[in-house]
mmCIF file of C-alpha atoms in Angstrom:
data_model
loop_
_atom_site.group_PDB
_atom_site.id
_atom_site.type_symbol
_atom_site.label_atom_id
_atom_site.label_comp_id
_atom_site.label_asym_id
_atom_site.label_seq_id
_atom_site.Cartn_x
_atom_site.Cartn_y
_atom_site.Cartn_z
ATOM 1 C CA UNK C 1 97.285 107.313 104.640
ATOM 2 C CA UNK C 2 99.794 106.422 101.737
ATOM 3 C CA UNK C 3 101.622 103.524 102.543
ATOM 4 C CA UNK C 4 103.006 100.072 101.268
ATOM 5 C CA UNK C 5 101.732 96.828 103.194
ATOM 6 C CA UNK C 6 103.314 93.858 103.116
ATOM 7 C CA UNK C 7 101.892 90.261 104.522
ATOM 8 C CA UNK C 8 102.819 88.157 106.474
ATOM 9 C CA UNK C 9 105.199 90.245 108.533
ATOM 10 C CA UNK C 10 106.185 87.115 109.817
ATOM 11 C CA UNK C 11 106.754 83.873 108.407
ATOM 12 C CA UNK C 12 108.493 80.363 109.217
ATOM 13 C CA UNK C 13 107.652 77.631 106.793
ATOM 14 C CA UNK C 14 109.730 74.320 105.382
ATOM 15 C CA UNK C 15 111.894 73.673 102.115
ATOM 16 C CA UNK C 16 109.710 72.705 99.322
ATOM 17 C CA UNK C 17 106.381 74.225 100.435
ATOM 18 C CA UNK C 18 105.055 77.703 98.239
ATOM 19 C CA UNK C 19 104.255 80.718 99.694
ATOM 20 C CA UNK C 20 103.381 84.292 98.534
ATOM 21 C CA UNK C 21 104.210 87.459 99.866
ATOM 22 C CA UNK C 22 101.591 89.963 99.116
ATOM 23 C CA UNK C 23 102.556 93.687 98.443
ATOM 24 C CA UNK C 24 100.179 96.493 97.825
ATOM 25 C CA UNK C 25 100.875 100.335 97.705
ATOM 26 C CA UNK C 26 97.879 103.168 97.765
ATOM 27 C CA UNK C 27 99.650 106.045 95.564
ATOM 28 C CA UNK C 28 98.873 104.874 92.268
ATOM 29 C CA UNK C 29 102.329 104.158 91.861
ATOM 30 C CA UNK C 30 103.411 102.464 88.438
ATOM 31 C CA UNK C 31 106.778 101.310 89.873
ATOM 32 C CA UNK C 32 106.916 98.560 92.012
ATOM 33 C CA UNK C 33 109.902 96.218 93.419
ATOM 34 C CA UNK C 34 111.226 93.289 95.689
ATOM 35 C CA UNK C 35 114.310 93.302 97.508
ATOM 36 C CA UNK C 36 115.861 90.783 100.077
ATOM 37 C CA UNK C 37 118.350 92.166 103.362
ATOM 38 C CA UNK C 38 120.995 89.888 104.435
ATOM 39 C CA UNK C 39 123.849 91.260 106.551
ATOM 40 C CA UNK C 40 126.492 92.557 104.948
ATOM 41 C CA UNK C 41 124.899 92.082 101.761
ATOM 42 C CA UNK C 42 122.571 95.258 102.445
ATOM 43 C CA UNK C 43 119.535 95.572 99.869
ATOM 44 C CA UNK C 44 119.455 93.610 96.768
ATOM 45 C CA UNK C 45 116.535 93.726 94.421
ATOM 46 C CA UNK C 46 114.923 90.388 93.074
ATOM 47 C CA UNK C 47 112.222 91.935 90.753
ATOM 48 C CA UNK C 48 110.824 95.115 89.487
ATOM 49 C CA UNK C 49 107.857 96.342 87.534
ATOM 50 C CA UNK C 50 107.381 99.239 85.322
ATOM 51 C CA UNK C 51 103.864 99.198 85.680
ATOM 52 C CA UNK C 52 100.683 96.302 84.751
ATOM 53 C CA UNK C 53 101.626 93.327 83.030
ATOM 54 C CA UNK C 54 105.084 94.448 82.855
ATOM 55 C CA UNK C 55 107.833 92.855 85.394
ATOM 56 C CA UNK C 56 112.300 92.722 84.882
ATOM 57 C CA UNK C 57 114.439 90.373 86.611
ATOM 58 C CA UNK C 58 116.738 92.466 89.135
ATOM 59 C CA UNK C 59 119.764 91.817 90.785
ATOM 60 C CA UNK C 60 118.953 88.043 92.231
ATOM 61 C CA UNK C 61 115.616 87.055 90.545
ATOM 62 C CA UNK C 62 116.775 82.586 91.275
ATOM 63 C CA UNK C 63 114.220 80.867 93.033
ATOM 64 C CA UNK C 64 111.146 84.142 92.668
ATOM 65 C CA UNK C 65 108.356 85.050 90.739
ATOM 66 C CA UNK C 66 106.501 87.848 90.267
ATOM 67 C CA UNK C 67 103.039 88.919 89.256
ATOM 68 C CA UNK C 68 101.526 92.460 87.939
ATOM 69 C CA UNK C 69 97.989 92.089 87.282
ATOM 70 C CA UNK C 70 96.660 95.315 89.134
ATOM 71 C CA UNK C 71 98.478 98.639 89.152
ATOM 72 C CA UNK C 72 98.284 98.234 93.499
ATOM 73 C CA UNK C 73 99.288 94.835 93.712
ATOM 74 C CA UNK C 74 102.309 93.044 93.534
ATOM 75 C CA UNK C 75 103.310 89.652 94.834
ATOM 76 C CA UNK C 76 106.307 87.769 95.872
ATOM 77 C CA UNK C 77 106.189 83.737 95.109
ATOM 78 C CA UNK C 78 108.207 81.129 95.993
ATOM 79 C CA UNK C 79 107.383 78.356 94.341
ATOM 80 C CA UNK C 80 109.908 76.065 96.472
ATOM 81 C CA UNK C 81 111.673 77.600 99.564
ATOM 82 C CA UNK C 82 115.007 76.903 100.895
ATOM 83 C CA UNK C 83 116.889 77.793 103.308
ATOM 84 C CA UNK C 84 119.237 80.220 101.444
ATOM 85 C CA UNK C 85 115.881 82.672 101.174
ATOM 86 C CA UNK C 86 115.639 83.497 104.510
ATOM 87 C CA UNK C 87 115.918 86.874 104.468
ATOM 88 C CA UNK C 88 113.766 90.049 105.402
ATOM 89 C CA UNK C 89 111.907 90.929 102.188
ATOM 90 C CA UNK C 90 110.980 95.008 101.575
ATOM 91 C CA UNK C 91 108.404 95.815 98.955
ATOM 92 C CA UNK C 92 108.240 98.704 97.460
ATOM 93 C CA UNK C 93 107.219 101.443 95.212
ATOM 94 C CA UNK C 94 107.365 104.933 92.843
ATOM 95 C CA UNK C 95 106.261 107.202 90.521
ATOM 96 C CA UNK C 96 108.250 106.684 87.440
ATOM 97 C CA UNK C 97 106.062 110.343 85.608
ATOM 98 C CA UNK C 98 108.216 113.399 85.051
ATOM 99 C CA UNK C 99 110.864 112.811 82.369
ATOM 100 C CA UNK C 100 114.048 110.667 82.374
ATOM 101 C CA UNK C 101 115.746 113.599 84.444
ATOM 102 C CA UNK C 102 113.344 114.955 86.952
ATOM 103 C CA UNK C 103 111.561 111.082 87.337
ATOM 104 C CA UNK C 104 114.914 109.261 88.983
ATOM 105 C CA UNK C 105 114.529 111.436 91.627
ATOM 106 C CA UNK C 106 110.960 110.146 92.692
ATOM 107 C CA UNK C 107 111.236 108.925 95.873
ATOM 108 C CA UNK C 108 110.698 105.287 96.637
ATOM 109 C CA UNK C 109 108.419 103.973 99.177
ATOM 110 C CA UNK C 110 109.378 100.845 101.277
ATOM 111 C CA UNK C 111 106.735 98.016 103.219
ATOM 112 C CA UNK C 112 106.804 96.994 106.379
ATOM 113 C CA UNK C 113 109.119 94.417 105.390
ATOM 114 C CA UNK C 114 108.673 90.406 105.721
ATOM 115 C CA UNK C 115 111.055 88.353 107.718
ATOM 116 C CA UNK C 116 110.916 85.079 106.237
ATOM 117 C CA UNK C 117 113.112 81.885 107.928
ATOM 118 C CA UNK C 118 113.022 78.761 105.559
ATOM 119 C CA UNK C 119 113.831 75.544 108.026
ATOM 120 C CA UNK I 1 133.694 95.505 93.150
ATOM 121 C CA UNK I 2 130.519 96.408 94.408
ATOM 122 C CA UNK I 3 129.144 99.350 92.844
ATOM 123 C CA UNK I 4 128.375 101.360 95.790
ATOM 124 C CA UNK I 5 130.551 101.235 98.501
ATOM 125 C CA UNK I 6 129.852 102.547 102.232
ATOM 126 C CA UNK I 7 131.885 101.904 105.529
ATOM 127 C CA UNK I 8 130.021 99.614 107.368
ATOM 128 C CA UNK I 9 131.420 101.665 110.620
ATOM 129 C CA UNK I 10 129.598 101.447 113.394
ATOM 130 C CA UNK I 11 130.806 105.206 113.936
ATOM 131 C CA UNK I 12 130.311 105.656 117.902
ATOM 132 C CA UNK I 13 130.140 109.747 118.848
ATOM 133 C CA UNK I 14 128.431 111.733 121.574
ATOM 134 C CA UNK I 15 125.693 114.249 121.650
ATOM 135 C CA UNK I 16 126.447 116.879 119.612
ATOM 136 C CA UNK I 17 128.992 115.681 117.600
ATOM 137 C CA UNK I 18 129.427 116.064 114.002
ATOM 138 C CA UNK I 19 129.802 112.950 111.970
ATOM 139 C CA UNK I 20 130.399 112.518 107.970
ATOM 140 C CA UNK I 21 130.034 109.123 105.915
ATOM 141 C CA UNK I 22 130.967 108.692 102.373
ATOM 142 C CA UNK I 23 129.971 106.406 99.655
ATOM 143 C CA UNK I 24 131.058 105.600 96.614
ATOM 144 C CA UNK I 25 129.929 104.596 93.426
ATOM 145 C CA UNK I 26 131.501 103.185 90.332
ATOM 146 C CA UNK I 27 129.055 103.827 87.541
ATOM 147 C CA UNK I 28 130.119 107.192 86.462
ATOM 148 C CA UNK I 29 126.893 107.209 83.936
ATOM 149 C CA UNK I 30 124.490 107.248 87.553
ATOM 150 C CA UNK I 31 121.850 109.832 87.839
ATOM 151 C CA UNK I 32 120.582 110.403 91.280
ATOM 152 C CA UNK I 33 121.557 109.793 94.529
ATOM 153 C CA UNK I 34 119.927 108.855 97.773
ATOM 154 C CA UNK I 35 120.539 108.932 101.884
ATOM 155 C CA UNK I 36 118.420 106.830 103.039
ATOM 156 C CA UNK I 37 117.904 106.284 107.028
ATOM 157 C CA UNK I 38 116.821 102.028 108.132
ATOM 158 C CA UNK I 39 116.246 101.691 112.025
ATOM 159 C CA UNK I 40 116.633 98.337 113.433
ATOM 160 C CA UNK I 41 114.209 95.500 111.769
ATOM 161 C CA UNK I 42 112.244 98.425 110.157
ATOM 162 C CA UNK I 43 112.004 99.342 106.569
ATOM 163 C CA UNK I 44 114.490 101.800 105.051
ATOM 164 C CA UNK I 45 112.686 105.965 105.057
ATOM 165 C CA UNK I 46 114.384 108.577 102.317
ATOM 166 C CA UNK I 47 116.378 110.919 104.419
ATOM 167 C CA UNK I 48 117.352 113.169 101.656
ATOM 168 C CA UNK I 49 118.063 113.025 98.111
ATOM 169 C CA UNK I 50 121.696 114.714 96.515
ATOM 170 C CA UNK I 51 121.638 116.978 94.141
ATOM 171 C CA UNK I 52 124.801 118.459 92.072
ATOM 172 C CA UNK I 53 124.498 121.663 93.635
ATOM 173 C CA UNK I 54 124.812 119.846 97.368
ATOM 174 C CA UNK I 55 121.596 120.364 99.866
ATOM 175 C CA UNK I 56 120.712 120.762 103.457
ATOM 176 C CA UNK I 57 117.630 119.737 105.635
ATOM 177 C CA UNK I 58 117.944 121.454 108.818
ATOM 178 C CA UNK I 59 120.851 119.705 110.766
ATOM 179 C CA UNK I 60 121.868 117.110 107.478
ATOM 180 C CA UNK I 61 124.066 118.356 104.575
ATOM 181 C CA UNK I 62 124.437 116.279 101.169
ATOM 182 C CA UNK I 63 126.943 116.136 98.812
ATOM 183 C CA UNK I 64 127.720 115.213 95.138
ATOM 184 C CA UNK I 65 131.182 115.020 93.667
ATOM 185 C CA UNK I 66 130.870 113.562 90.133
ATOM 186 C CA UNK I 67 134.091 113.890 89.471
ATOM 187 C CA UNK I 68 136.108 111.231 92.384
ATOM 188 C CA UNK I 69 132.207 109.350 92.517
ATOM 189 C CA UNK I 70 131.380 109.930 95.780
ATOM 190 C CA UNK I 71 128.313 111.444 97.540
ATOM 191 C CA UNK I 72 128.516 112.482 101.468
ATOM 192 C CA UNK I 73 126.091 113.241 104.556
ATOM 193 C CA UNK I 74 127.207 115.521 107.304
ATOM 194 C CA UNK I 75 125.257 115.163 110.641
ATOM 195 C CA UNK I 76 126.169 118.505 112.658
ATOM 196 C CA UNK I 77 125.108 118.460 116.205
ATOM 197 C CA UNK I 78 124.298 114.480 116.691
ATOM 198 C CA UNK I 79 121.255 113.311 118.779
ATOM 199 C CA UNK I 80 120.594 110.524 119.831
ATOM 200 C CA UNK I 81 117.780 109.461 117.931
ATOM 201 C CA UNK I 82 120.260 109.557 114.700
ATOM 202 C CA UNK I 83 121.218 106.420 116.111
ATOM 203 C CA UNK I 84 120.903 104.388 112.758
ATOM 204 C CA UNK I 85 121.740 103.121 109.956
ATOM 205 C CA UNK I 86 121.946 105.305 106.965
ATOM 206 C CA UNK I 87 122.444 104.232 103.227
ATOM 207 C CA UNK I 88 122.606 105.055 99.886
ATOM 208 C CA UNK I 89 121.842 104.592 96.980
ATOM 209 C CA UNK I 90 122.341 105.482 93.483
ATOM 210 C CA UNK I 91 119.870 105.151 90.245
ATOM 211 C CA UNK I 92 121.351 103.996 87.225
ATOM 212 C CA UNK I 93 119.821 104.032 83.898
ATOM 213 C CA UNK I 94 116.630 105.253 82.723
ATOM 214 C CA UNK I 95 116.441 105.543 79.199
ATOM 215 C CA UNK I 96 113.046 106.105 79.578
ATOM 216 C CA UNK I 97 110.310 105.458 81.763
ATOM 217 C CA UNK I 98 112.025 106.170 84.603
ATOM 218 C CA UNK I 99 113.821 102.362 84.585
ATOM 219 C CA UNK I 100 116.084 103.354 86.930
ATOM 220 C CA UNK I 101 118.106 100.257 88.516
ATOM 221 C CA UNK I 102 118.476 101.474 92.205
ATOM 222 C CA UNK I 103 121.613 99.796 93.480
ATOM 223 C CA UNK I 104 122.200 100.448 97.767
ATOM 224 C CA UNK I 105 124.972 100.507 99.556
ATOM 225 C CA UNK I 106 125.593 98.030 102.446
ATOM 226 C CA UNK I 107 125.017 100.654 104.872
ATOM 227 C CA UNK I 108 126.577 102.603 107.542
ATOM 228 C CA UNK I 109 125.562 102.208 110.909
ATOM 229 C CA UNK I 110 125.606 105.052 113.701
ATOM 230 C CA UNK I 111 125.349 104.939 117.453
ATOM 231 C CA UNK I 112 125.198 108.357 118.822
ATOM 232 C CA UNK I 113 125.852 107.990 122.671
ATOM 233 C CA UNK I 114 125.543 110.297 125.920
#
């Protein structure tokens, strides 16, 4: 089945103390992205990656990393949690093939999604 | 401003009612458009996509107007399992690659009641 998984789907840790969120698609997708939910924020994105080796700040990149290393794989890091990144967290993915024109209409895959509270 | 703007609603209507929501978007150089649907704590599904020429999927019409930058989604005969919330969203950029910067409305929710 083609999907997007995201873990933890659940997670309550303490300021200060790393965590990753793992995020891995099936589809061979080269695109691959982070966003955070917040009410009445709606979806911002916090990373993106064209494809291997290649990652782009998005919309609110303070306080994340990211990591391409494998085409399938793309985690979320916090190096140092607080409170102001609790959020839910969606993963997710594309295909970025078939021109400029024809390619932004490649629909984009979402995770599970990751609720993460930062005490 | 924010670049895409939706009402945040809710919009409360009964079976079989038809219901519209607009949203609008203030990069006149973006090149596709979106409806997606999000259900409650779950991750958001693609509904539909707009295209310039306007489209329909059964019981959902989608519209483009370029011109005032706005795209629409008609729901004709409401159910209640379109009890939602639907956004949208709009890719900007692209040179190449397909480096589109996806940018999402807020979202408009819909409760669709007996």
């Amino acid at each position: 089945e083609a999907q997007v998984t995201q873990n933890p789907r659940y997670l309550i840790t303490v300021t200060g103390k790393k965590l990753t969120v793992t995020c891995s698609q099936n589809m061979n997708h080269e695109y691959m992205s982070w966003y955070r939910q917040d009410p009445g924020l709606g979806l911002r994105q916090i990373y993106y990656s064209m494809n291997v080796e290649v990652t782009d700040k998005g919309d609110v990149p303070e306080g994340y990393k990211v990591s391409r290393k494998e085409k399938r794989n793309f985690p979320l890091i916090l190096e140092s949690p607080s409170p102001n990144q609790t959020s839910l967290y969606f993963c997710a993915s594309r295909h970025v093939a078939g021109g400029p024109t024809r390619s932004s209409y490649n629909e984009q895959f979402f995770g599970p999604g990751t609720r993460l509270t930062v005490l | 401003r924010k670049e895409v703007e939706q009402d945040p609603g809710p919009f409360n209507v009964p079976e079989g009612a038809t219901v519209a929501f607009n949203c609008t978007y203030s990069n006149s150089a973006s090149q596709s458009f979106f409806w997606y649907r999000q259900d409650c704590r779950k991750e958001p599904k693609l509904l539909m996509s707009v295209y310039s020429s306007g489209n329909e999927d059964g019981r959902f019409t989608a519209q483009l107007n370029r011109a005032s930058q706005y795209i629409s989604l008609l729901i004709r005969d409401s159910k209640l399992s379109d009890s939602a919330t639907y956004l949208c969203a709009v890719n900007t950029g692209g040179a190449s690659g397909g480096s589109y910067i996806p940018t999402f409305g807020r979202g408009t929710s819909l409760i669709v009641h007996p």
